[in-house]
PDB file of C-alpha atoms in Angstrom:
ATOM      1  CA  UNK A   1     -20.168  21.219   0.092  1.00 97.00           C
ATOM      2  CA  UNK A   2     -22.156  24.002   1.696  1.00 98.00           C
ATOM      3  CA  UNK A   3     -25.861  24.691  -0.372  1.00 98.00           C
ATOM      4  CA  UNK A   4     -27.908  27.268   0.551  1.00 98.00           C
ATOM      5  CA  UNK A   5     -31.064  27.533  -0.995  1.00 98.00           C
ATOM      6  CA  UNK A   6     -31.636  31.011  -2.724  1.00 98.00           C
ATOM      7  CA  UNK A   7     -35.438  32.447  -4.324  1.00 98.00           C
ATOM      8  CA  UNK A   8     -37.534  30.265  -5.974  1.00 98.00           C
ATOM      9  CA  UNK A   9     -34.887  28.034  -7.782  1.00 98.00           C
ATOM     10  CA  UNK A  10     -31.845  29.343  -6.763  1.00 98.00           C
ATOM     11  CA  UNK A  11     -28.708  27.630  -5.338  1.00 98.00           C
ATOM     12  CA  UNK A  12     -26.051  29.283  -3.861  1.00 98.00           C
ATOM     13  CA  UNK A  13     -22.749  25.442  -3.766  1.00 98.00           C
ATOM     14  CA  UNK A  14     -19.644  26.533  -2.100  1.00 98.00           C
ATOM     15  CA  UNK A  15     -16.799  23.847  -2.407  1.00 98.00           C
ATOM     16  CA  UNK A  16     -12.928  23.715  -2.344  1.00 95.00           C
ATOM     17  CA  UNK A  17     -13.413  27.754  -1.961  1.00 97.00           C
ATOM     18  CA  UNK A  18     -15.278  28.188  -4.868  1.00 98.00           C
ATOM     19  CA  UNK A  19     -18.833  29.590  -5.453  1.00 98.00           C
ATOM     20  CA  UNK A  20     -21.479  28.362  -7.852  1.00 99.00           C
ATOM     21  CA  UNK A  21     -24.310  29.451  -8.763  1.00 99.00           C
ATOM     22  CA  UNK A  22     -27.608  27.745 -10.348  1.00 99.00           C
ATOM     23  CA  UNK A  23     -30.868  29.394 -11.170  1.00 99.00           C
ATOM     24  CA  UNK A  24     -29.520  32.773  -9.273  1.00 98.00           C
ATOM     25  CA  UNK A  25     -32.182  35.465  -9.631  1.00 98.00           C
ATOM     26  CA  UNK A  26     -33.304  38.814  -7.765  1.00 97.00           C
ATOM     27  CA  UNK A  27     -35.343  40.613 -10.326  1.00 96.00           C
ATOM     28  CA  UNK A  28     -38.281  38.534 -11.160  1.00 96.00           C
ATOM     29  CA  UNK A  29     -40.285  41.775 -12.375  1.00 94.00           C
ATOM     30  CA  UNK A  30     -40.396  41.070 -15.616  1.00 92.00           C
ATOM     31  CA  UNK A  31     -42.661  38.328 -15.266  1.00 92.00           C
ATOM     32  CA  UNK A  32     -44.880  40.597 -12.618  1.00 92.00           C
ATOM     33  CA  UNK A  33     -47.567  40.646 -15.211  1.00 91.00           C
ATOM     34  CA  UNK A  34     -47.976  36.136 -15.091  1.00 90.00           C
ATOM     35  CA  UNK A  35     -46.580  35.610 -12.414  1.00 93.00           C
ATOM     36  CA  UNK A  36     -47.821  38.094  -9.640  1.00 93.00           C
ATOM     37  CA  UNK A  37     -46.230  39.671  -6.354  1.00 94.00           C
ATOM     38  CA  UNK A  38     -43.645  37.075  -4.653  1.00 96.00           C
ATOM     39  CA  UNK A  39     -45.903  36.696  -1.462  1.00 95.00           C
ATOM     40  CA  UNK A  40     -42.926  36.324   0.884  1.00 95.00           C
ATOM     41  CA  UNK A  41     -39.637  38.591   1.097  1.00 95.00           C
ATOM     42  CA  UNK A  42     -36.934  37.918  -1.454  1.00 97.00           C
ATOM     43  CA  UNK A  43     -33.420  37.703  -0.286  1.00 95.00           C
ATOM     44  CA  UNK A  44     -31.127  39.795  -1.721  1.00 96.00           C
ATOM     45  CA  UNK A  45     -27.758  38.374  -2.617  1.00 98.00           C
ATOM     46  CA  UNK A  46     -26.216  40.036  -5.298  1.00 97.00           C
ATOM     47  CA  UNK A  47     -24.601  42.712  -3.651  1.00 97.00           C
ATOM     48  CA  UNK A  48     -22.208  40.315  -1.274  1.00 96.00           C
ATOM     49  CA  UNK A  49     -21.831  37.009  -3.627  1.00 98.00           C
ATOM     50  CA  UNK A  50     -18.757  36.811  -6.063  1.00 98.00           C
ATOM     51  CA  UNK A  51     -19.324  33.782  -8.094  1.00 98.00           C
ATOM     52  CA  UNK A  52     -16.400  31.489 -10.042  1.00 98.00           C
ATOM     53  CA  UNK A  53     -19.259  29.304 -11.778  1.00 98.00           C
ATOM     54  CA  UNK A  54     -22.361  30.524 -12.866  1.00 98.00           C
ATOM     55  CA  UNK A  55     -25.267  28.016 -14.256  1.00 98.00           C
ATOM     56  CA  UNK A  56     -28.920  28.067 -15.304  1.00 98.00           C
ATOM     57  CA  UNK A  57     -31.398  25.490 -16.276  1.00 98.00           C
ATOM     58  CA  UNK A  58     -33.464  27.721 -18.795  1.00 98.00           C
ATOM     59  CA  UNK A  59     -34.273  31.371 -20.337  1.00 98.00           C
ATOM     60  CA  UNK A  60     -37.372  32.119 -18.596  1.00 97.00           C
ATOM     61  CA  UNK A  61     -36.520  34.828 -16.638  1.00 96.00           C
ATOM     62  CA  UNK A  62     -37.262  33.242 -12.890  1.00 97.00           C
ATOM     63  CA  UNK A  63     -34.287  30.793 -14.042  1.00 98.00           C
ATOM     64  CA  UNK A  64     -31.740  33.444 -15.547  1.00 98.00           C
ATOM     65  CA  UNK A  65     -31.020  36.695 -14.331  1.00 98.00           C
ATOM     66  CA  UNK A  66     -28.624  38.149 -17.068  1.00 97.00           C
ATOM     67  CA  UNK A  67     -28.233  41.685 -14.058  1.00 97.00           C
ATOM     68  CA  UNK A  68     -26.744  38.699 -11.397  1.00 98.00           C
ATOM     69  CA  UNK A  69     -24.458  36.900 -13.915  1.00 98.00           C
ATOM     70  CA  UNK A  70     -22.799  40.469 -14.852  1.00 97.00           C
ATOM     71  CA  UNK A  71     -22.976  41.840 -11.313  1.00 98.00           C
ATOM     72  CA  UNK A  72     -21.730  38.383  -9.530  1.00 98.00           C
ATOM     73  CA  UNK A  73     -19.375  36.622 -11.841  1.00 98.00           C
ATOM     74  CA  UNK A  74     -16.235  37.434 -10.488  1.00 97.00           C
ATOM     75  CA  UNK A  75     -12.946  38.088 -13.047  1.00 95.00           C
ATOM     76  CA  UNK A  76     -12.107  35.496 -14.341  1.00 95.00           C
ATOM     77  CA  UNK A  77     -15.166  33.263 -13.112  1.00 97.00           C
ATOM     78  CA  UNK A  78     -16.933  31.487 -15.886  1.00 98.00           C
ATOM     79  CA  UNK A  79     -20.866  30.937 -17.097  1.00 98.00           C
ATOM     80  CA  UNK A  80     -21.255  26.888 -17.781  1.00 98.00           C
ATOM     81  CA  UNK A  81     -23.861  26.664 -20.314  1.00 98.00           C
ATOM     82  CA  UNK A  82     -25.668  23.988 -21.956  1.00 98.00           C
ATOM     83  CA  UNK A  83     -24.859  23.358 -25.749  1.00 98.00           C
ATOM     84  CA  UNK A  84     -28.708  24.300 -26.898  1.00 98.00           C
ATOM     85  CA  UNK A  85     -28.200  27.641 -25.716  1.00 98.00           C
ATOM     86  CA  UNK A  86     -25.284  28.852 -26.196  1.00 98.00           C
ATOM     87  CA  UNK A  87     -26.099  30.824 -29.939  1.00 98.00           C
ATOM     88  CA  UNK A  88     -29.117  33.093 -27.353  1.00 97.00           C
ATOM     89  CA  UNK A  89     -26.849  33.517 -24.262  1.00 98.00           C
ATOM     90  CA  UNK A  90     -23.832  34.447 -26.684  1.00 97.00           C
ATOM     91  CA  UNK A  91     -26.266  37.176 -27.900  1.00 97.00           C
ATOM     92  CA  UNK A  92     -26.868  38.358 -24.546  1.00 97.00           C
ATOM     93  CA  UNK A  93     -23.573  37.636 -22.251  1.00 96.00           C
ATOM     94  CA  UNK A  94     -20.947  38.099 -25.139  1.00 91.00           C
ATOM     95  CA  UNK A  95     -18.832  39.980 -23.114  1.00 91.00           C
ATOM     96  CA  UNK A  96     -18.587  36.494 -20.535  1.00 94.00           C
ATOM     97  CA  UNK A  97     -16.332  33.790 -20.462  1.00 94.00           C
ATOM     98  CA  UNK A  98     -18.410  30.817 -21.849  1.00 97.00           C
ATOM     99  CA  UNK A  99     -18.428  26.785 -21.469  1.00 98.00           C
ATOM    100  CA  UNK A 100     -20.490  25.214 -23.611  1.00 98.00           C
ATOM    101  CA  UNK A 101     -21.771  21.523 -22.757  1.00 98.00           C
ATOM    102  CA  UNK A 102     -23.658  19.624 -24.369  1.00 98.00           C
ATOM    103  CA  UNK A 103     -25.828  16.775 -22.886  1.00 98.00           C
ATOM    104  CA  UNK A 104     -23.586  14.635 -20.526  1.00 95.00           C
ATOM    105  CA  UNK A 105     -20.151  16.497 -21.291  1.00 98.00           C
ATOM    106  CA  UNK A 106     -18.770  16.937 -18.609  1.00 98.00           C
ATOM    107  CA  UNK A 107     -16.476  20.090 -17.830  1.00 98.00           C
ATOM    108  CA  UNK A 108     -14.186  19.553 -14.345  1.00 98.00           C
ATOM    109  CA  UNK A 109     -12.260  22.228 -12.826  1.00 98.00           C
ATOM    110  CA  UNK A 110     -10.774  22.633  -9.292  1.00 98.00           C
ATOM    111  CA  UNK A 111     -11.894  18.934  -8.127  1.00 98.00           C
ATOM    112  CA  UNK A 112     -15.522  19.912  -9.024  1.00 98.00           C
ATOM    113  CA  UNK A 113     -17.320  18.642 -12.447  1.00 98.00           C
ATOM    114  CA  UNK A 114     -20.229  19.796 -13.867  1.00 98.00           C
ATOM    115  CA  UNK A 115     -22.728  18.148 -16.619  1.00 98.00           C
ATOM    116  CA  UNK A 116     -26.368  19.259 -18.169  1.00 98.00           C
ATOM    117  CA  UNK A 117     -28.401  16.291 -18.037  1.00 98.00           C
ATOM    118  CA  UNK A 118     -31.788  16.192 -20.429  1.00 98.00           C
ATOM    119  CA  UNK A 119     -34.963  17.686 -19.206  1.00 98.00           C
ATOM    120  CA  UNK A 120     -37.957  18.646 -20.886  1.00 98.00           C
ATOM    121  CA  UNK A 121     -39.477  22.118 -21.306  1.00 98.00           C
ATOM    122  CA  UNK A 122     -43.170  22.655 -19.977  1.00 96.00           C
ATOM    123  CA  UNK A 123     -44.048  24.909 -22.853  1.00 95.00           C
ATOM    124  CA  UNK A 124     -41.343  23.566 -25.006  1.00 95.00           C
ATOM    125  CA  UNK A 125     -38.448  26.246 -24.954  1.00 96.00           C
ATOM    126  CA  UNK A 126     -34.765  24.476 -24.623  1.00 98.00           C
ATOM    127  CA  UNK A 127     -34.358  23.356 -21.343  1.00 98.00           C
ATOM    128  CA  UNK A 128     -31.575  21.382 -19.677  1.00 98.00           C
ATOM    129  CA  UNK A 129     -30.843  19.706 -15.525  1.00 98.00           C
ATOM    130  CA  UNK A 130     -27.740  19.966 -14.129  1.00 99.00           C
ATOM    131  CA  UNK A 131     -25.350  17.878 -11.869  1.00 98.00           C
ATOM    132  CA  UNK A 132     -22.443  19.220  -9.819  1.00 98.00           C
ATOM    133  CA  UNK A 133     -20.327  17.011  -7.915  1.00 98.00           C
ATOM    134  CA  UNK A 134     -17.333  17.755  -5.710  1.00 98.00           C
ATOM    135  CA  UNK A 135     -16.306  14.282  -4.663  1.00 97.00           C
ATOM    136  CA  UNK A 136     -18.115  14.261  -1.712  1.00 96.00           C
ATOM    137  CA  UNK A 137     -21.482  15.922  -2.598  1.00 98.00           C
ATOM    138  CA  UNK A 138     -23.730  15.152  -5.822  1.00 98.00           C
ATOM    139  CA  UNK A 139     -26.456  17.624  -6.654  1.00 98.00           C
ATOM    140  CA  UNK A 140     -28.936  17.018  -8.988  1.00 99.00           C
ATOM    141  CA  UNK A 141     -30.641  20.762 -10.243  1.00 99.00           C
ATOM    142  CA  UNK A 142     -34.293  20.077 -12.346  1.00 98.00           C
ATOM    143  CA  UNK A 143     -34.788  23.636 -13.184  1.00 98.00           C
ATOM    144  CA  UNK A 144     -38.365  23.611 -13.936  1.00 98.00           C
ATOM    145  CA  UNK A 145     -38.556  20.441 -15.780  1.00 98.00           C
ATOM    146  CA  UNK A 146     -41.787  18.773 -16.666  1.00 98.00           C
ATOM    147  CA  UNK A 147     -42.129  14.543 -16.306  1.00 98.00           C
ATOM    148  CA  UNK A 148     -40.433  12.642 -18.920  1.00 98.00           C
ATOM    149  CA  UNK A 149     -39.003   9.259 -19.635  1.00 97.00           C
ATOM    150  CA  UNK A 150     -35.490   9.782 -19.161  1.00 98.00           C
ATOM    151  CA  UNK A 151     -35.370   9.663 -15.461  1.00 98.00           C
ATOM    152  CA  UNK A 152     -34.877   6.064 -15.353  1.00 98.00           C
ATOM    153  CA  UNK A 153     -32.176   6.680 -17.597  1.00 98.00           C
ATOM    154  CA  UNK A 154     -30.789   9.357 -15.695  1.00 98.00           C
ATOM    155  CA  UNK A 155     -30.822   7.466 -12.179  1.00 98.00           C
ATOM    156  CA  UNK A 156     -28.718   4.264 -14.294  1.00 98.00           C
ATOM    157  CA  UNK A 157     -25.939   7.043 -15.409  1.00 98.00           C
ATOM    158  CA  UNK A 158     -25.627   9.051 -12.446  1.00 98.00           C
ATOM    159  CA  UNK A 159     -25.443   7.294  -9.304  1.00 98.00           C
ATOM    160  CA  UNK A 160     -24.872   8.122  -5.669  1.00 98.00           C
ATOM    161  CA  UNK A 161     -26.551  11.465  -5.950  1.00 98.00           C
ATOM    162  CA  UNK A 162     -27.266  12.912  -2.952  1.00 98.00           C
ATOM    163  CA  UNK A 163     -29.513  15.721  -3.492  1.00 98.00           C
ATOM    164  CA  UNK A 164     -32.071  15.950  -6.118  1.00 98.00           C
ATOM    165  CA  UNK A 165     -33.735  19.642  -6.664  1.00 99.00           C
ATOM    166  CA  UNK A 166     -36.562  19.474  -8.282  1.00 99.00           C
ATOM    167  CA  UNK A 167     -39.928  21.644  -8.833  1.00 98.00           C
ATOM    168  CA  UNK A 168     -42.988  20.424  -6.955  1.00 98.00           C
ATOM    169  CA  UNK A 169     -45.575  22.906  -7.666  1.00 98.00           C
ATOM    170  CA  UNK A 170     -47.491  21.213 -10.556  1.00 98.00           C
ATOM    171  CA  UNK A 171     -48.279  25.066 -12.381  1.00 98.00           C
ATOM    172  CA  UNK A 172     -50.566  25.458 -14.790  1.00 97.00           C
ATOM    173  CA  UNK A 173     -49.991  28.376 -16.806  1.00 95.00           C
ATOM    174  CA  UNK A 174     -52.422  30.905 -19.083  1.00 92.00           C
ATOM    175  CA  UNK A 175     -49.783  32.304 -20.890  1.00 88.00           C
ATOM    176  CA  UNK A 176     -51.821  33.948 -23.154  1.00 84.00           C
ATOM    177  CA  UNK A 177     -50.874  37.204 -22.816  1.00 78.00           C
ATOM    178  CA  UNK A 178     -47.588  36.029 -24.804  1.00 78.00           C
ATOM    179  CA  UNK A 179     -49.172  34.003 -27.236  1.00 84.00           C
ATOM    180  CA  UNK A 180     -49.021  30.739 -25.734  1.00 86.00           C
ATOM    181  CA  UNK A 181     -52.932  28.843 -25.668  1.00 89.00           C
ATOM    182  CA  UNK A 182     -54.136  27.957 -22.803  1.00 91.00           C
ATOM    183  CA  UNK A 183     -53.266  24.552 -21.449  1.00 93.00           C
ATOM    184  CA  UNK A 184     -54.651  22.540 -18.225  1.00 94.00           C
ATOM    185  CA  UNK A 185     -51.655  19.970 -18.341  1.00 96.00           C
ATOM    186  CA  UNK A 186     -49.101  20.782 -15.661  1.00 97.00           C
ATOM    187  CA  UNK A 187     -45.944  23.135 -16.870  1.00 97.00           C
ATOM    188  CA  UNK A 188     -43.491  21.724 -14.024  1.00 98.00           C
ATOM    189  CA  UNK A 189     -43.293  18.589 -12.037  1.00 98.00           C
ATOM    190  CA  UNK A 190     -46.160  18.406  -9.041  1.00 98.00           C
ATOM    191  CA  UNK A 191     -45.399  16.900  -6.003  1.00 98.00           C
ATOM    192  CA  UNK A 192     -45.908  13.381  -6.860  1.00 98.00           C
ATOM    193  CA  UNK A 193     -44.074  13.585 -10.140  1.00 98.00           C
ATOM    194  CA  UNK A 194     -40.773  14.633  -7.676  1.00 98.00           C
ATOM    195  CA  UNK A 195     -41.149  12.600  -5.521  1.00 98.00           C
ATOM    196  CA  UNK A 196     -41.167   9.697  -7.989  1.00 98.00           C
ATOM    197  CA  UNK A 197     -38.224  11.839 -10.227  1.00 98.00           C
ATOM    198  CA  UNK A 198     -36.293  11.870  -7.463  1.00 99.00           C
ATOM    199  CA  UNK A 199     -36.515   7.813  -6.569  1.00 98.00           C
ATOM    200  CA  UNK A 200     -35.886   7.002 -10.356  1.00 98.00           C
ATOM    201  CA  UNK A 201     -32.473   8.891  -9.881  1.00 98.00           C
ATOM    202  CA  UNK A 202     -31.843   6.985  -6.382  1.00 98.00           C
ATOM    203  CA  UNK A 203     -31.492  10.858  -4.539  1.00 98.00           C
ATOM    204  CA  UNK A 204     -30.840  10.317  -0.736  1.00 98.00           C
ATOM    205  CA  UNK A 205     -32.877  12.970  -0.566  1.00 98.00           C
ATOM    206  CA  UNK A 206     -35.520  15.133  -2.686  1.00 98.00           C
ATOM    207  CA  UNK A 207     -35.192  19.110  -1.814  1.00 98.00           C
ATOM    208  CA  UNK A 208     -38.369  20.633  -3.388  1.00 98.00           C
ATOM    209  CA  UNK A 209     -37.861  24.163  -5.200  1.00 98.00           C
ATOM    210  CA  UNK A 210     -39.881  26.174  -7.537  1.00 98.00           C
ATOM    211  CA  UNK A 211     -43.029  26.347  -5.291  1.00 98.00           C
ATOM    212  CA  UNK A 212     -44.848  29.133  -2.196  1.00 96.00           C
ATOM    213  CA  UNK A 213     -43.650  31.927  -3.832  1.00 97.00           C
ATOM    214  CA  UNK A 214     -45.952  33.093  -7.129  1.00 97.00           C
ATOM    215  CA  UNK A 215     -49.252  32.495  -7.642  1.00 96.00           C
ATOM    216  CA  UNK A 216     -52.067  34.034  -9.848  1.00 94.00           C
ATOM    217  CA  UNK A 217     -55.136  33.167 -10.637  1.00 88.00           C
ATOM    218  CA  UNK A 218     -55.892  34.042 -13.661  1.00 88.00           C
ATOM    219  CA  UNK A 219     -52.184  32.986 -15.173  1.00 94.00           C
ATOM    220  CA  UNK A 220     -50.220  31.021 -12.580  1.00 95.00           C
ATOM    221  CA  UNK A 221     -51.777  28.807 -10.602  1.00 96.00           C
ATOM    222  CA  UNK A 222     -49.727  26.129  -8.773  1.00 98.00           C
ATOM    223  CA  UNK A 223     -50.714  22.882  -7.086  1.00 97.00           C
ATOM    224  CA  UNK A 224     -51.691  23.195  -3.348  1.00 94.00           C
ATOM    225  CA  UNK A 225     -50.180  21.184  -0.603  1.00 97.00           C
ATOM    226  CA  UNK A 226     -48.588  21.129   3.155  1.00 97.00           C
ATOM    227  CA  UNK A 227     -46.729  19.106   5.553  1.00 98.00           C
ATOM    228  CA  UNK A 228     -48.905  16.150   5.660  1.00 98.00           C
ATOM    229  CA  UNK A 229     -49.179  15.661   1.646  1.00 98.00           C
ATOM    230  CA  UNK A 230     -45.128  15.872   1.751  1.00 98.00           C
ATOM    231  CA  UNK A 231     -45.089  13.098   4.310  1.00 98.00           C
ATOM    232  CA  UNK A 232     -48.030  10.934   2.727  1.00 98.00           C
ATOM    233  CA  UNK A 233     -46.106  11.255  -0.896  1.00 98.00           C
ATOM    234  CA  UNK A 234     -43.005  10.325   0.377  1.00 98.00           C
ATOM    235  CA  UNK A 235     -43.973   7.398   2.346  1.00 98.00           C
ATOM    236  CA  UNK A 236     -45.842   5.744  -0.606  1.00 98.00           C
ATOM    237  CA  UNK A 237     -42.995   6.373  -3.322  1.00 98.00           C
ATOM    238  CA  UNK A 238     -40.484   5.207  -0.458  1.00 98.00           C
ATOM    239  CA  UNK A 239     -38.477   8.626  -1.204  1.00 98.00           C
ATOM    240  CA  UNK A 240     -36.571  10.490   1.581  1.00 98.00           C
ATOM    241  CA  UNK A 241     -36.799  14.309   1.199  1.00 98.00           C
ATOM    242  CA  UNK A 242     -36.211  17.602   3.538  1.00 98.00           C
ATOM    243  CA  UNK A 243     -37.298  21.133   3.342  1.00 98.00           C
ATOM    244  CA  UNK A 244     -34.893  23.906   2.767  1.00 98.00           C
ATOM    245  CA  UNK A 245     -36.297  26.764   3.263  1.00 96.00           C
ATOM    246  CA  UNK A 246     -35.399  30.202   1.243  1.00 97.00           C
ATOM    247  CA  UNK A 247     -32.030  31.199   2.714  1.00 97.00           C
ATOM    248  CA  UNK A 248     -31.482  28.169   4.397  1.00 97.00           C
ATOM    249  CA  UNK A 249     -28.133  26.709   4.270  1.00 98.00           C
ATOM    250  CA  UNK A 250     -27.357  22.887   4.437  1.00 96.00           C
ATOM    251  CA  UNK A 251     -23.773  21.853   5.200  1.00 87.00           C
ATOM    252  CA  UNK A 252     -22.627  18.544   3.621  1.00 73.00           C
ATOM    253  CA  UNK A 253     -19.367  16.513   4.130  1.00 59.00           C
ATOM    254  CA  UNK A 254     -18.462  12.567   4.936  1.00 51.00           C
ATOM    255  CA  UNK A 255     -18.569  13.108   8.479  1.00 45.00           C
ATOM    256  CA  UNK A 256     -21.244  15.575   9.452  1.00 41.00           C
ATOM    257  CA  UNK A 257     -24.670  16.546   8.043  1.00 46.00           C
ATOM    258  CA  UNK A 258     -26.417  19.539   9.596  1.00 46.00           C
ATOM    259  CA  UNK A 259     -28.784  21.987   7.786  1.00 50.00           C
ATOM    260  CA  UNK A 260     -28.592  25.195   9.722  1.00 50.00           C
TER     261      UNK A 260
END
């Protein structure tokens, strides 16, 4: 499996010739007004990528990008959604080809399968993880889940995953401005919360996402850390992780492991 690491949340899987995508988005402008300028360059994809599987974690619209499911499905390709939003996507994507999954259904098609795992909402819209696995790769996706008590669960079912994706930048949100009250608990995972996510589901490695690119501080502030915090964390959970930086690809297979 080749993974390269897209904005924000974004994976770009590439297995047995096929192309997936999870959390895919270019146009986060919508949410300019909470979420502020991305302080680093976006990478445009869109224009080059034809995907055959198409994911998401959640609505908010730094998680699904309706303009890169119509422009980079290919014919024929297919949007895998979970069961608790199909009746909203349906509204918006009728014209797509739609699986619907519900919470550990599983839906396998050229030697890669595909399952929504639970996860929990930080301001309580439908929300749900998701695990691809070609045979030789498992990836674990977290969207921008919040801490909750399945993960032990989740570890028991799942084994042998390999790479666990999860937020890390502990935001707390004034969301306000769309009718949400203000709220100083944590909307997404922080760094520790990963880190210890990440054990419970026996990852090889933790690959943070969802963090260094929006901040503002009046609506979206994020938890603050560097290099040393990442090492200090991981050491005392006893969790292995690695950075993947934005447009970064990592190449996995049984006999070689490189991230280029």
């Amino acid at each position: 499996m080749e993974i390269q690491k897209l904005n924000w949340a974004g994976l770009k899987l590439t297995s047995q010739n096929k192309t997936i995508l999870i959390d895919a988005v270019e146009d986060y402008s919508y949410y300019k007004p909470v979420l502020g300028d991305a302080v680093e360059n976006l990478i445009e994809f869109s224009d080059h990528v034809q995907a055959d599987y198409i994911l998401f974690t959640n609505m908010h619209l730094d998680h699904f990008d309706k303009g890169v499911i119509r422009k980079c499905l290919k014919k024929g390709g297919k949007l895998i959604v979970y069961k608790g939003l199909e009746a909203v996507v349906r509204k918006i994507l009728g014209e797509v080809e739609i699986i619907v999954l519900d919470l550990n259904e599983t839906f396998t098609e050229n030697n890669i399968t595909f399952k929504p795992a639970f996860a929990m909402d930080g301001v309580g819209e439908i929300q749900s993880s998701w695990i691809v696995d070609d045979g030789k790769t498992k990836i674990f996706h977290g969207g921008d889940t919040i801490w909750h008590n399945q993960f032990w669960k989740l570890g028991k079912e799942n084994v042998n995953i390999d790479y666990a994706f999860l937020p890390v930048n502990g935001v707390v949100v004034n969301f306000e401005i769309i009718g949400l009250e203000y709220s100083p608990v944590p909307a997404s995972l922080n760094l520790k919360e990963a880190f210890a996510a990440a054990h419970l589901l026996h990852a090889r490695k933790l690959i943070p996402i969802h963090y260094g690119l929006f901040v503002h501080e009046k609506f979206y502030v994020p938890q603050v850390f560097d290099d040393q915090d990442l090492k200090d964390i991981s050491e005392e959970v006893g969790q292995e992780y690695m950075i993947l930086k934005d447009g970064a690809v990592l190449i996995e297979s049984s006999n070689n492991r490189s991230e280029l």
